[in-house]
XYZ file of C-alpha atoms in Angstrom:
763
model
C -10.548 -27.063 22.943
C -12.669 -24.009 23.793
C -11.525 -20.388 23.559
C -10.917 -19.981 27.302
C -8.262 -22.692 27.131
C -6.598 -21.186 24.072
C -6.705 -17.430 24.738
C -5.377 -15.974 28.014
C -7.335 -12.736 27.502
C -10.552 -14.723 27.200
C -9.616 -16.619 30.361
C -9.004 -13.423 32.334
C -12.315 -12.011 31.101
C -14.031 -15.142 32.428
C -12.217 -14.816 35.759
C -13.475 -11.229 35.997
C -17.045 -12.434 35.628
C -16.493 -15.153 38.247
C -15.119 -12.562 40.678
C -18.100 -10.247 40.056
C -20.486 -13.076 40.840
C -18.584 -14.064 43.984
C -17.613 -17.468 42.643
C -13.906 -16.626 42.733
C -11.831 -14.370 44.979
C -10.249 -11.221 43.585
C -6.988 -12.526 45.062
C -7.143 -15.609 42.845
C -7.661 -13.536 39.739
C -4.842 -11.153 40.711
C -2.381 -14.046 40.992
C -3.201 -15.153 37.450
C -2.738 -11.631 36.079
C 0.595 -11.296 37.887
C 1.964 -14.586 36.545
C 0.755 -13.790 33.029
C 2.528 -10.423 33.160
C 5.768 -11.986 34.408
C 5.640 -15.046 32.114
C 3.666 -14.109 28.969
C 4.066 -17.545 27.360
C 2.276 -19.367 30.196
C -0.584 -21.315 28.554
C -4.205 -20.661 29.500
C -4.833 -24.179 30.951
C -1.937 -23.616 33.355
C -3.242 -20.191 34.410
C -6.736 -21.614 34.915
C -5.214 -24.276 37.163
C -3.457 -21.497 39.099
C -6.748 -19.655 39.662
C -8.458 -22.818 40.875
C -5.520 -23.895 43.072
C -5.421 -20.483 44.722
C -9.177 -20.601 45.236
C -8.915 -24.013 46.874
C -6.739 -22.550 49.635
C -9.588 -20.271 50.644
C -11.829 -23.318 50.894
C -9.431 -25.277 53.103
C -7.707 -27.396 50.452
C -3.917 -27.435 50.318
C -3.707 -28.066 46.573
C -5.706 -28.660 43.411
C -6.366 -32.285 42.461
C -6.497 -32.152 38.678
C -8.237 -35.498 38.133
C -10.913 -34.808 40.760
C -11.495 -31.353 39.266
C -12.101 -32.793 35.810
C -14.524 -35.330 37.319
C -16.571 -32.606 39.091
C -15.499 -29.226 37.675
C -18.265 -27.138 39.245
C -17.082 -28.048 42.746
C -13.886 -26.098 42.109
C -15.550 -22.715 42.692
C -17.686 -21.234 45.473
C -20.951 -21.654 43.619
C -24.249 -20.997 45.431
C -25.658 -24.232 46.853
C -28.749 -24.167 44.626
C -27.293 -22.327 41.646
C -27.313 -18.627 40.809
C -30.685 -17.128 39.933
C -29.240 -13.854 38.615
C -29.539 -13.093 34.936
C -26.767 -13.690 32.410
C -24.681 -16.138 34.465
C -21.081 -16.668 33.339
C -19.950 -20.066 32.036
C -19.500 -22.676 34.748
C -16.125 -24.367 35.310
C -17.526 -27.442 33.570
C -17.931 -25.322 30.423
C -14.508 -23.691 30.788
C -12.817 -27.078 31.168
C -14.853 -28.716 28.417
C -12.711 -30.821 26.128
C -9.634 -30.702 28.382
C -8.113 -34.097 29.136
C -5.979 -34.946 32.128
C -2.961 -35.624 29.925
C -3.335 -32.281 28.159
C -3.645 -30.468 31.478
C -0.559 -32.174 32.834
C 1.318 -31.265 29.681
C 0.330 -27.603 30.135
C 1.724 -27.721 33.671
C 5.138 -28.783 32.367
C 6.338 -25.174 32.292
C 9.805 -25.037 33.962
C 9.634 -21.296 34.622
C 6.457 -21.554 36.709
C 6.076 -25.186 37.766
C 8.605 -27.559 39.319
C 8.275 -31.298 39.718
C 7.890 -31.913 43.433
C 8.658 -35.620 43.023
C 12.043 -35.045 41.382
C 13.978 -34.270 44.570
C 15.172 -30.948 43.103
C 12.057 -28.741 43.012
C 13.966 -25.472 42.471
C 12.367 -22.100 43.219
C 9.325 -21.852 40.974
C 6.111 -20.310 42.395
C 4.205 -23.539 41.687
C 4.931 -27.200 42.343
C 3.281 -30.262 40.855
C 3.253 -33.737 42.375
C 2.067 -36.968 40.809
C 1.365 -39.141 43.864
C -0.455 -38.774 47.141
C 0.427 -41.751 49.370
C -2.450 -42.954 51.507
C -5.109 -40.946 49.682
C -7.942 -42.167 47.517
C -6.983 -39.836 44.676
C -3.562 -40.638 43.308
C -3.717 -38.107 40.472
C -1.511 -35.089 39.853
C -1.825 -32.115 42.150
C -0.831 -28.472 41.772
C 0.419 -26.470 44.765
C 1.380 -22.935 45.481
C 4.983 -23.497 46.524
C 4.594 -22.313 50.090
C 1.957 -24.929 50.835
C 3.935 -27.674 49.130
C 6.853 -26.733 51.391
C 4.617 -26.899 54.478
C 3.701 -30.478 53.568
C 7.340 -31.403 53.061
C 8.363 -29.859 56.393
C 5.630 -31.740 58.271
C 6.364 -35.013 56.543
C 10.133 -34.795 57.110
C 9.912 -33.685 60.745
C 7.456 -36.422 61.720
C 9.299 -39.100 59.769
C 12.564 -38.185 61.511
C 10.927 -38.624 64.918
C 9.292 -41.909 63.932
C 12.693 -43.259 62.870
C 14.213 -42.409 66.271
C 14.027 -45.592 68.364
C 15.945 -44.288 71.366
C 12.862 -43.721 73.513
C 11.731 -47.344 73.771
C 14.356 -48.498 76.268
C 13.769 -49.421 79.951
C 10.647 -51.436 79.190
C 10.542 -52.929 82.698
C 10.457 -49.501 84.342
C 7.795 -48.354 81.909
C 5.612 -51.373 82.653
C 5.930 -50.848 86.411
C 5.081 -47.161 86.108
C 2.052 -47.877 83.925
C 0.775 -50.421 86.449
C 1.151 -47.807 89.185
C -0.882 -45.237 87.221
C -3.643 -47.503 85.883
C -5.698 -50.128 87.709
C -5.485 -53.700 86.442
C -8.046 -54.693 83.783
C -8.888 -57.898 81.942
C -9.039 -56.160 78.563
C -6.792 -53.526 77.054
C -7.120 -50.104 78.673
C -6.757 -47.747 75.706
C -5.668 -44.867 77.941
C -2.869 -47.048 79.284
C -1.950 -48.136 75.758
C -1.897 -44.498 74.626
C 0.515 -43.586 77.412
C 2.726 -46.543 76.475
C 2.838 -45.668 72.785
C 3.483 -41.998 73.527
C 6.332 -42.898 75.889
C 7.806 -45.168 73.229
C 8.065 -42.570 70.463
C 9.213 -38.924 70.197
C 6.058 -38.306 68.143
C 2.603 -39.458 69.200
C -1.042 -38.750 68.459
C -3.829 -39.433 70.965
C -7.266 -39.104 69.399
C -10.738 -39.829 70.670
C -14.244 -38.475 70.914
C -15.720 -36.399 73.750
C -15.438 -37.972 77.179
C -12.895 -40.605 76.156
C -10.341 -39.150 78.576
C -7.785 -37.391 76.403
C -6.885 -34.901 79.138
C -6.759 -37.601 81.826
C -4.492 -39.654 79.599
C -2.073 -36.846 78.860
C -1.765 -35.883 82.558
C -0.867 -39.474 83.393
C 1.523 -39.507 80.448
C 3.314 -36.426 81.794
C 3.527 -38.022 85.241
C 4.955 -41.132 83.603
C 7.560 -39.244 81.574
C 8.658 -37.130 84.535
C 8.932 -40.200 86.779
C 11.207 -41.982 84.342
C 13.221 -38.803 83.807
C 13.588 -37.731 87.456
C 14.437 -41.269 88.493
C 17.639 -41.203 86.490
C 20.848 -40.331 88.291
C 21.083 -36.552 88.283
C 17.909 -36.392 86.211
C 16.517 -32.924 85.676
C 12.797 -32.478 85.185
C 11.655 -32.377 81.581
C 10.790 -28.943 80.276
C 7.169 -29.468 79.277
C 4.940 -26.931 77.513
C 1.207 -27.198 76.910
C -0.458 -25.342 74.041
C -3.724 -25.005 72.128
C -4.641 -23.210 68.895
C -6.979 -20.588 70.426
C -7.279 -18.678 73.669
C -10.610 -20.340 74.427
C -9.179 -23.820 73.914
C -6.117 -22.896 75.977
C -8.236 -21.610 78.867
C -10.400 -24.725 78.846
C -7.381 -27.046 78.782
C -5.740 -24.960 81.513
C -8.725 -25.475 83.784
C -9.016 -29.161 82.923
C -5.309 -29.906 83.354
C -5.161 -28.052 86.673
C -8.093 -30.091 87.981
C -6.635 -33.369 86.766
C -3.199 -32.698 88.260
C -4.596 -31.665 91.637
C -6.770 -34.776 91.749
C -4.155 -37.232 90.475
C -2.999 -39.741 93.083
C 0.776 -39.879 92.697
C 1.544 -41.857 95.837
C 1.634 -45.106 93.893
C 4.088 -43.909 91.267
C 6.316 -41.589 93.326
C 8.354 -44.504 94.779
C 9.511 -45.231 91.255
C 11.622 -42.075 91.428
C 13.892 -43.978 93.791
C 13.351 -47.389 92.204
C 14.261 -46.223 88.706
C 17.317 -44.445 90.032
C 18.421 -47.618 91.822
C 17.895 -49.771 88.726
C 19.894 -47.366 86.584
C 22.691 -47.380 89.159
C 22.582 -51.188 89.378
C 22.980 -51.508 85.624
C 26.077 -49.357 85.880
C 27.340 -51.079 89.068
C 26.068 -54.676 89.499
C 27.568 -54.912 92.992
C 24.699 -52.758 94.322
C 21.924 -55.290 93.827
C 21.122 -55.235 97.544
C 20.143 -51.577 97.293
C 17.791 -52.392 94.442
C 16.221 -55.246 96.416
C 15.613 -52.924 99.356
C 13.877 -50.435 97.112
C 11.776 -53.155 95.463
C 10.606 -54.403 98.870
C 9.868 -50.839 99.901
C 7.828 -50.330 96.742
C 5.841 -53.548 97.156
C 5.025 -52.777 100.819
C 3.142 -49.626 99.864
C 6.043 -47.219 99.799
C 5.323 -45.695 103.200
C 9.034 -45.115 103.651
C 9.175 -42.912 100.582
C 8.924 -39.318 101.700
C 6.101 -37.055 100.605
C 8.726 -34.886 98.975
C 8.801 -37.311 96.027
C 5.079 -36.742 95.462
C 5.528 -32.988 95.768
C 8.464 -33.073 93.378
C 6.529 -35.063 90.817
C 3.404 -32.905 91.097
C 5.467 -29.758 90.674
C 7.075 -31.214 87.551
C 3.693 -31.550 85.790
C 2.798 -28.165 84.270
C -0.715 -26.743 84.338
C -0.224 -23.496 82.434
C -1.456 -23.613 78.839
C -0.584 -21.070 76.178
C -1.699 -20.461 72.614
C 0.482 -21.647 69.762
C 0.947 -18.052 68.621
C 2.282 -17.078 72.033
C 4.439 -20.180 72.244
C 6.113 -19.515 68.913
C 6.309 -15.763 69.468
C 4.172 -13.828 67.029
C 5.822 -10.927 65.244
C 3.698 -7.915 64.225
C 2.849 -7.547 60.541
C 4.425 -10.841 59.508
C 3.423 -14.485 59.350
C 6.835 -15.506 60.703
C 7.601 -16.279 64.358
C 10.500 -15.605 66.703
C 11.029 -19.337 67.158
C 12.067 -21.347 64.114
C 14.755 -23.836 63.075
C 17.493 -21.296 63.794
C 15.986 -20.308 67.154
C 14.226 -23.428 68.438
C 11.882 -23.613 71.391
C 13.469 -24.288 74.785
C 11.553 -27.425 75.738
C 11.770 -31.202 75.931
C 8.093 -32.082 75.513
C 5.324 -30.193 73.725
C 1.665 -31.196 74.081
C -0.871 -29.590 71.726
C -4.600 -29.971 72.366
C -7.493 -29.494 69.887
C -5.192 -30.290 66.969
C -8.152 -30.591 64.580
C -8.164 -26.775 64.643
C -4.490 -26.463 63.657
C -3.929 -25.648 59.988
C -1.035 -26.857 57.873
C 0.916 -23.588 58.093
C 0.835 -23.521 61.892
C 1.727 -27.211 62.191
C 4.726 -26.714 59.910
C 5.838 -23.735 62.015
C 5.564 -25.771 65.242
C 7.482 -28.757 63.894
C 10.192 -26.558 62.408
C 10.678 -24.760 65.736
C 10.953 -27.972 67.785
C 14.425 -29.056 68.935
C 15.404 -32.329 67.195
C 15.249 -34.339 70.448
C 11.981 -32.880 71.730
C 8.847 -34.989 72.033
C 5.615 -33.899 70.404
C 2.228 -35.205 71.591
C -0.881 -34.224 69.622
C -4.370 -34.459 71.160
C -7.685 -34.070 69.413
C -10.826 -35.572 67.962
C -10.057 -36.674 64.402
C -13.754 -36.510 63.485
C -14.290 -32.857 64.364
C -14.287 -30.040 61.859
C -10.916 -29.292 60.337
C -9.188 -25.937 60.696
C -10.704 -22.816 59.165
C -7.482 -22.259 57.223
C -6.038 -24.689 54.692
C -5.293 -28.242 55.707
C -6.717 -31.048 57.816
C -3.557 -32.195 59.547
C -5.101 -34.308 62.294
C -7.549 -35.929 59.892
C -4.730 -36.770 57.483
C -2.542 -38.233 60.222
C -5.403 -40.261 61.705
C -7.048 -41.518 58.531
C -6.132 -45.128 59.522
C -6.578 -44.746 63.297
C -9.953 -46.502 63.421
C -8.399 -49.773 62.251
C -5.268 -49.577 64.402
C -2.925 -51.247 61.873
C -0.401 -52.186 64.561
C 2.437 -54.489 63.578
C 3.061 -57.769 65.458
C 6.165 -56.151 66.996
C 4.080 -53.262 68.359
C 1.391 -55.650 69.604
C 3.938 -57.781 71.452
C 5.556 -54.702 72.949
C 2.199 -53.303 74.076
C 1.280 -56.588 75.755
C 4.643 -56.638 77.539
C 4.243 -53.140 79.015
C 0.468 -53.104 79.627
C -0.018 -56.741 80.656
C -3.004 -57.215 78.328
C -3.100 -58.317 74.687
C -4.115 -56.080 71.817
C -7.423 -57.163 70.201
C -6.581 -58.987 66.989
C -8.808 -56.785 64.824
C -6.382 -53.911 65.315
C -3.421 -55.855 63.895
C -2.296 -55.023 60.380
C -2.608 -58.652 59.296
C -6.323 -58.712 60.180
C -7.304 -56.496 57.264
C -4.670 -57.407 54.711
C -2.747 -54.139 55.038
C 0.673 -53.370 56.404
C 1.226 -51.200 59.442
C 3.078 -47.984 58.673
C 5.491 -46.298 61.087
C 2.910 -43.568 61.718
C 0.266 -46.137 62.727
C 2.518 -47.333 65.554
C 2.545 -43.843 67.083
C -1.226 -43.249 67.061
C -3.590 -44.289 69.843
C -7.345 -43.936 69.568
C -9.325 -43.818 72.811
C -12.452 -45.868 72.187
C -14.501 -45.743 75.408
C -16.592 -42.668 76.288
C -16.819 -41.929 80.000
C -19.258 -39.052 79.439
C -21.933 -40.585 77.229
C -23.313 -44.097 77.663
C -26.115 -46.112 76.090
C -28.731 -44.037 77.919
C -27.452 -40.749 76.483
C -29.207 -39.409 73.410
C -26.295 -37.025 72.835
C -23.861 -39.933 72.711
C -26.119 -42.106 70.575
C -26.750 -39.303 68.086
C -23.051 -38.439 67.878
C -22.236 -42.094 67.205
C -24.939 -42.435 64.548
C -23.831 -39.240 62.800
C -20.131 -40.053 62.966
C -20.160 -43.656 61.792
C -18.493 -43.739 58.365
C -20.203 -45.027 55.272
C -18.909 -48.316 53.898
C -20.156 -51.530 52.330
C -21.752 -52.624 55.612
C -23.174 -49.213 56.510
C -24.828 -47.625 53.509
C -26.552 -44.273 53.161
C -29.876 -45.922 53.941
C -28.544 -47.510 57.140
C -27.002 -44.237 58.231
C -30.262 -42.334 57.789
C -32.119 -45.080 59.630
C -29.621 -44.969 62.539
C -30.018 -41.204 62.916
C -33.818 -41.371 62.782
C -33.798 -44.222 65.293
C -32.212 -41.976 67.923
C -35.108 -39.522 67.716
C -37.700 -42.286 67.488
C -36.452 -44.166 70.555
C -39.480 -45.735 72.208
C -38.986 -44.100 75.579
C -36.997 -41.125 74.350
C -33.649 -39.875 75.598
C -33.732 -37.584 78.589
C -30.894 -35.336 77.387
C -32.079 -34.844 73.793
C -34.806 -32.650 72.280
C -35.786 -32.178 68.630
C -37.409 -28.840 67.789
C -38.955 -28.309 64.353
C -39.750 -24.749 63.280
C -42.623 -24.091 60.911
C -41.052 -20.990 59.384
C -38.583 -18.192 60.073
C -41.054 -16.415 62.369
C -41.892 -19.445 64.525
C -41.940 -18.197 68.153
C -40.630 -21.574 69.351
C -37.118 -20.381 68.587
C -37.617 -17.326 70.795
C -38.858 -19.513 73.642
C -35.816 -21.747 73.219
C -33.221 -18.969 73.412
C -34.973 -17.185 76.292
C -36.145 -20.069 78.475
C -34.236 -23.099 77.153
C -37.332 -25.020 75.962
C -37.509 -27.365 78.990
C -40.881 -28.577 77.691
C -39.053 -30.248 74.813
C -37.321 -32.658 77.193
C -38.735 -35.608 79.081
C -40.256 -34.492 82.394
C -39.230 -30.905 81.563
C -35.627 -31.886 82.259
C -36.342 -32.648 85.904
C -34.991 -35.577 87.893
C -31.761 -36.357 86.039
C -28.562 -37.220 87.877
C -24.977 -37.618 86.713
C -22.831 -40.733 87.126
C -21.938 -39.810 90.672
C -25.596 -39.382 91.621
C -25.501 -35.588 91.714
C -28.601 -33.859 90.300
C -28.335 -32.198 86.891
C -29.950 -28.773 86.642
C -32.753 -28.538 84.045
C -31.984 -26.992 80.633
C -32.024 -23.204 80.483
C -31.701 -20.381 77.950
C -30.110 -16.929 77.942
C -32.566 -15.598 80.499
C -30.502 -17.334 83.173
C -27.321 -15.285 82.764
C -29.290 -12.039 82.476
C -31.145 -12.971 85.661
C -27.803 -13.513 87.418
C -26.609 -10.186 85.999
C -29.594 -8.344 87.509
C -29.818 -10.157 90.835
C -26.106 -10.167 91.730
C -25.259 -6.607 90.736
C -23.045 -5.130 93.505
C -24.662 -2.400 95.553
C -21.565 -0.234 95.593
C -21.063 3.329 94.369
C -17.449 2.837 93.269
C -15.784 0.358 90.900
C -12.365 0.745 92.535
C -8.843 -0.022 91.388
C -7.623 -3.491 90.396
C -6.998 -5.597 93.483
C -8.856 -3.181 95.761
C -11.636 -4.044 98.187
C -14.064 -2.029 96.065
C -13.206 -4.033 92.931
C -13.679 -7.521 94.456
C -17.529 -7.547 94.417
C -17.557 -6.557 90.751
C -15.063 -9.319 89.916
C -17.254 -11.842 91.747
C -20.291 -10.541 89.870
C -18.559 -10.884 86.503
C -17.424 -14.417 87.309
C -20.994 -15.401 88.192
C -22.411 -13.851 85.004
C -19.768 -15.476 82.791
C -20.364 -18.881 84.376
C -24.122 -18.495 83.922
C -23.689 -17.491 80.289
C -21.719 -20.681 79.604
C -24.715 -22.795 80.553
C -26.426 -22.244 77.193
C -25.255 -21.543 73.638
C -27.041 -21.466 70.299
C -24.851 -22.815 67.487
C -25.511 -22.429 63.780
C -23.779 -23.415 60.558
C -23.826 -20.167 58.602
C -22.763 -16.541 58.976
C -25.231 -14.889 56.574
C -28.973 -15.088 56.139
C -31.827 -15.497 58.620
C -30.328 -18.753 59.925
C -26.788 -17.391 60.191
C -25.262 -15.370 63.000
C -25.879 -12.089 61.162
C -29.638 -12.689 61.230
C -29.901 -14.622 64.483
C -27.972 -12.310 66.809
C -30.263 -9.274 66.479
C -33.321 -11.553 66.472
C -32.293 -13.138 69.762
C -31.570 -9.679 71.196
C -35.090 -8.551 70.295
C -36.593 -11.694 71.843
C -34.731 -11.041 75.096
C -35.840 -7.408 75.000
C -39.482 -8.389 74.562
C -39.122 -10.723 77.538
C -37.828 -7.791 79.612
C -34.246 -8.985 80.005
C -32.461 -6.489 77.765
C -32.700 -2.729 77.407
C -31.356 -1.912 73.948
C -32.569 -0.193 70.804
C -32.625 -1.888 67.406
C -29.487 -0.006 66.244
C -27.682 -1.098 69.422
C -28.729 -4.696 68.875
C -27.498 -4.530 65.286
C -24.097 -2.952 65.807
C -23.867 -1.132 69.138
C -23.053 -1.730 72.782
C -25.531 -2.520 75.548
C -25.412 -4.126 78.971
C -25.643 -7.890 78.724
C -24.111 -8.048 75.236
C -21.979 -11.200 74.962
C -19.060 -10.760 72.582
C -16.633 -13.147 70.914
C -13.065 -12.099 70.133
C -12.359 -12.931 66.479
C -8.672 -12.034 66.288
C -5.776 -12.324 68.732
C -5.038 -9.045 70.527
C -1.768 -9.434 72.382
C -1.866 -5.853 73.636
C -5.053 -6.586 75.573
C -4.119 -10.189 76.278
C -7.221 -11.478 74.470
C -7.199 -14.460 72.149
C -9.375 -15.505 69.233
C -12.345 -17.365 70.744
C -12.450 -15.549 74.099
C -15.974 -14.626 75.262
C -16.774 -11.585 77.385
C -19.968 -10.014 78.783
C -20.733 -6.281 78.670
C -21.602 -4.929 82.135
C -22.562 -1.487 83.416
C -20.315 -0.128 86.185
C -20.677 3.001 88.336
C -18.795 6.083 87.180
C -16.838 7.404 90.162
C -16.589 10.857 88.574
C -20.328 11.234 88.012
C -22.477 9.541 90.680
C -25.503 7.817 89.205
C -23.921 7.471 85.762
C -22.993 4.073 84.367
C -20.047 3.120 82.194
C -19.934 0.004 80.034
C -17.017 -2.403 80.401
C -16.543 -5.872 78.950
C -15.571 -8.552 81.469
C -13.359 -11.395 80.209
C -12.061 -14.341 82.237
C -8.274 -14.454 82.409
C -6.976 -17.085 79.981
C -4.471 -18.472 82.496
C -7.122 -20.266 84.553
C -6.447 -18.026 87.559
C -10.078 -16.953 87.812
C -9.150 -13.292 87.506
C -11.344 -10.868 85.541
C -10.084 -8.568 82.825
C -12.149 -5.386 82.336
C -11.871 -3.797 78.892
C -13.348 -0.599 77.448
C -15.618 -1.392 74.473
C -13.788 1.215 72.392
C -10.580 -0.818 72.681
C -12.140 -3.951 71.204
C -11.595 -3.835 67.471
C -12.332 -7.445 66.487
C -15.416 -8.719 68.326
C -18.912 -9.813 67.380
C -22.119 -10.445 69.296
C -22.354 -14.086 70.251
C -25.942 -14.949 71.142
C -25.484 -17.211 68.126
C -22.099 -18.739 67.373
C -20.935 -20.715 64.348
C -20.020 -24.324 64.963
C -16.518 -23.545 63.706
C -16.044 -20.949 66.439
C -17.392 -23.312 69.102
C -14.519 -25.779 68.755
C -12.612 -26.082 71.992
C -15.718 -25.097 73.988
C -18.314 -26.993 75.972
C -21.782 -25.839 77.061
C -24.212 -27.318 79.592
C -27.101 -26.882 77.141
C -26.302 -26.610 73.440
C -28.883 -25.793 70.772
C -27.749 -26.681 67.240
C -29.774 -24.899 64.558
C -29.668 -26.125 60.941
C -30.709 -23.903 58.000
C -33.741 -24.564 55.804
C -31.889 -25.132 52.523
C -29.029 -27.357 51.352
C -25.586 -25.882 51.755
C -22.123 -27.361 51.128
C -21.036 -26.323 54.607
C -23.512 -28.776 56.156
C -21.377 -31.868 56.615
C -21.073 -34.845 58.906
C -18.121 -33.208 60.656
C -20.054 -29.987 61.328
C -23.053 -31.840 62.750
C -20.837 -34.080 64.896
C -18.840 -31.111 66.198
C -22.013 -29.205 67.096
C -23.551 -32.192 68.872
C -20.455 -32.871 70.942
C -20.293 -29.304 72.288
C -23.212 -30.321 74.553
C -22.404 -31.638 77.999
C -25.789 -32.330 79.606
C -28.510 -31.154 77.186
C -28.831 -30.917 73.402
C -31.647 -29.331 71.406
C -31.467 -29.985 67.669
C -33.405 -27.310 65.773
C -34.484 -27.949 62.178
C -36.249 -25.592 59.789
C -38.161 -26.253 56.611
C -38.051 -29.890 55.565
C -34.900 -30.437 57.620
C -31.315 -30.875 56.483
C -29.943 -33.270 59.103
C -30.248 -36.506 57.141
C -28.705 -34.992 54.022
C -25.891 -33.366 55.995
C -24.748 -36.532 57.755
C -24.041 -38.159 54.379
C -21.757 -35.332 53.263
C -18.112 -35.425 54.354
C -15.471 -32.738 54.415
C -12.991 -33.871 51.791
C -9.906 -31.704 51.968
C -7.383 -32.244 49.226
C -3.790 -32.570 50.380
C -0.767 -34.729 49.778
C 0.179 -35.313 53.399
C -1.138 -38.859 53.306
C 0.522 -41.650 55.229
C 4.002 -40.935 56.535
């Protein structure tokens, strides 16, 4: 065994060198020093495992998989993608771990003062926890946790399992079937939206996953109408207390707008009569002598329900909420602490909680939500399982949905689904079809499998499907590369997809893209397209468009006015128009640093817009100052200002009432409640914002843009994964420009998956 594994001082010296090189965080090294000071007899292999486990948290992993680390030691640190070209590099993890066997490492972890056995049922209070098994995961080897994250896993597992064991929600199957038929038109094959509503109504815990355009929001609105109908129809039934939430302000605002539109457009006339029918059936079960009343209601229902008053529709519509909040607001953030006002001792006052964009929710937040839920409350999770996982540790949605593609429904679930939906479940989604057994969690997950946004003529949809298809025995790396290339080599091309290759970092094609939108890269310059309803689709544009709106629609008024005043209204209308125009185009990138990261791209794009005559700003202002037209992204929740992480605002120049002719800069943000109001904020009050001509794909989650340009760097990087590419592609609604530099990294990236280590597994 080498010296690092025998001498703690030698280990700490190595950690110092790793920290200096940026391979390890100073925080990780500090934890090792603290534990060594408190427990001097802790062996070096254990302390090395502590450093690596702590470092994994910063990279999104919940724990350290010891076996996987020994198989590929150099992946345990944040090494540069192509190695470190500096002189005198420190030893790599593969050298530090040289000669260490898995059994020896496990033996070193058997230190009762520092490490408890998480599988023993009595884990005690040690700072570290080890666990030997990871149900449902490929790696079954031992794992080392920092205790807090082990506890998060246990809380999530226990809370979900308790809800899956509760069978009290599956009663009244006849009423459920009738309500589903009223909400969904009859089909010859299984309607997955209808099946999702059925499964979610059956269980206090449900997950609805699906790609873009598969109708997750439509499904959940119908689900809420279904739940409220069954609830209000009971004798003396009070409306369910339903709350809607999302992980970021941007995602909450988008869901707020989408939900409001869906609710206002939902035809409830066919289901409202069930309010009376369900009530009559419940009363009949209690008093069989009243069967005549039930017959009258049934006849009334079958005749079209004209006799049912419009008040039932109004009551039902009012019972479906449209206001969406952030999870931090829902739980009640407390300043200077990671704890919330709502917890197990002070649970949330609700009956149903729906969370959207769950792929962005980390393990700590999910544990906090589940702990704060009342025991009888329903939880419905929505999200795309194939999107990027949360920035913080954990991949909760991915872990829960790791078997969703195959269904794995039991015969009992299949029979029940056919009884309530009227159509059979395709046999390939039964557990017996693939030799596995359906788990309780599988029965509560519905995957929406039909995209209503992208069809076979959409290059965006075809590229997303080619990128997202998993590798297996029937779809090898070679087939995957061929499928991706085939999209770009389509004989007639796809009208909504452009592929831009840059010769070098100074290629002016990128400037033309961000300014004008590169319409020449699309078939027929993007002209002549229509949507599914036959409405024309505007050609692709760049950032020039919102700056043009800014200049042309500027109010010709000398005074800004007070909030709500006549003088203020034109400026609010102007800001709304500029913000809407800005949302028509967004450049996304993978990195933060370097010429192809946001730190290099944002000032470059500013200079390109200045050369084109659309911005008036000096180089220092473009680098780190304020100027009219600057788009900014909020990077941290600010409850004092009512701004959430992910909110986007535009800097506008307003007249100064005290000095005629002078302009003052204010940043206009859309209100996050979907009201359409504008929030004007002084730049000096914004402490956590960054220019957002270029945005990372991570930050774009929960957003949608008319024209999205996805720019990939010119060198390999671990951050370039299938999930990142898929997430970037699916931010595009009508137009997508894929930008590659150098030899191109797309084909390599689509083979690389985000593999986050956790023990959540199958519940």
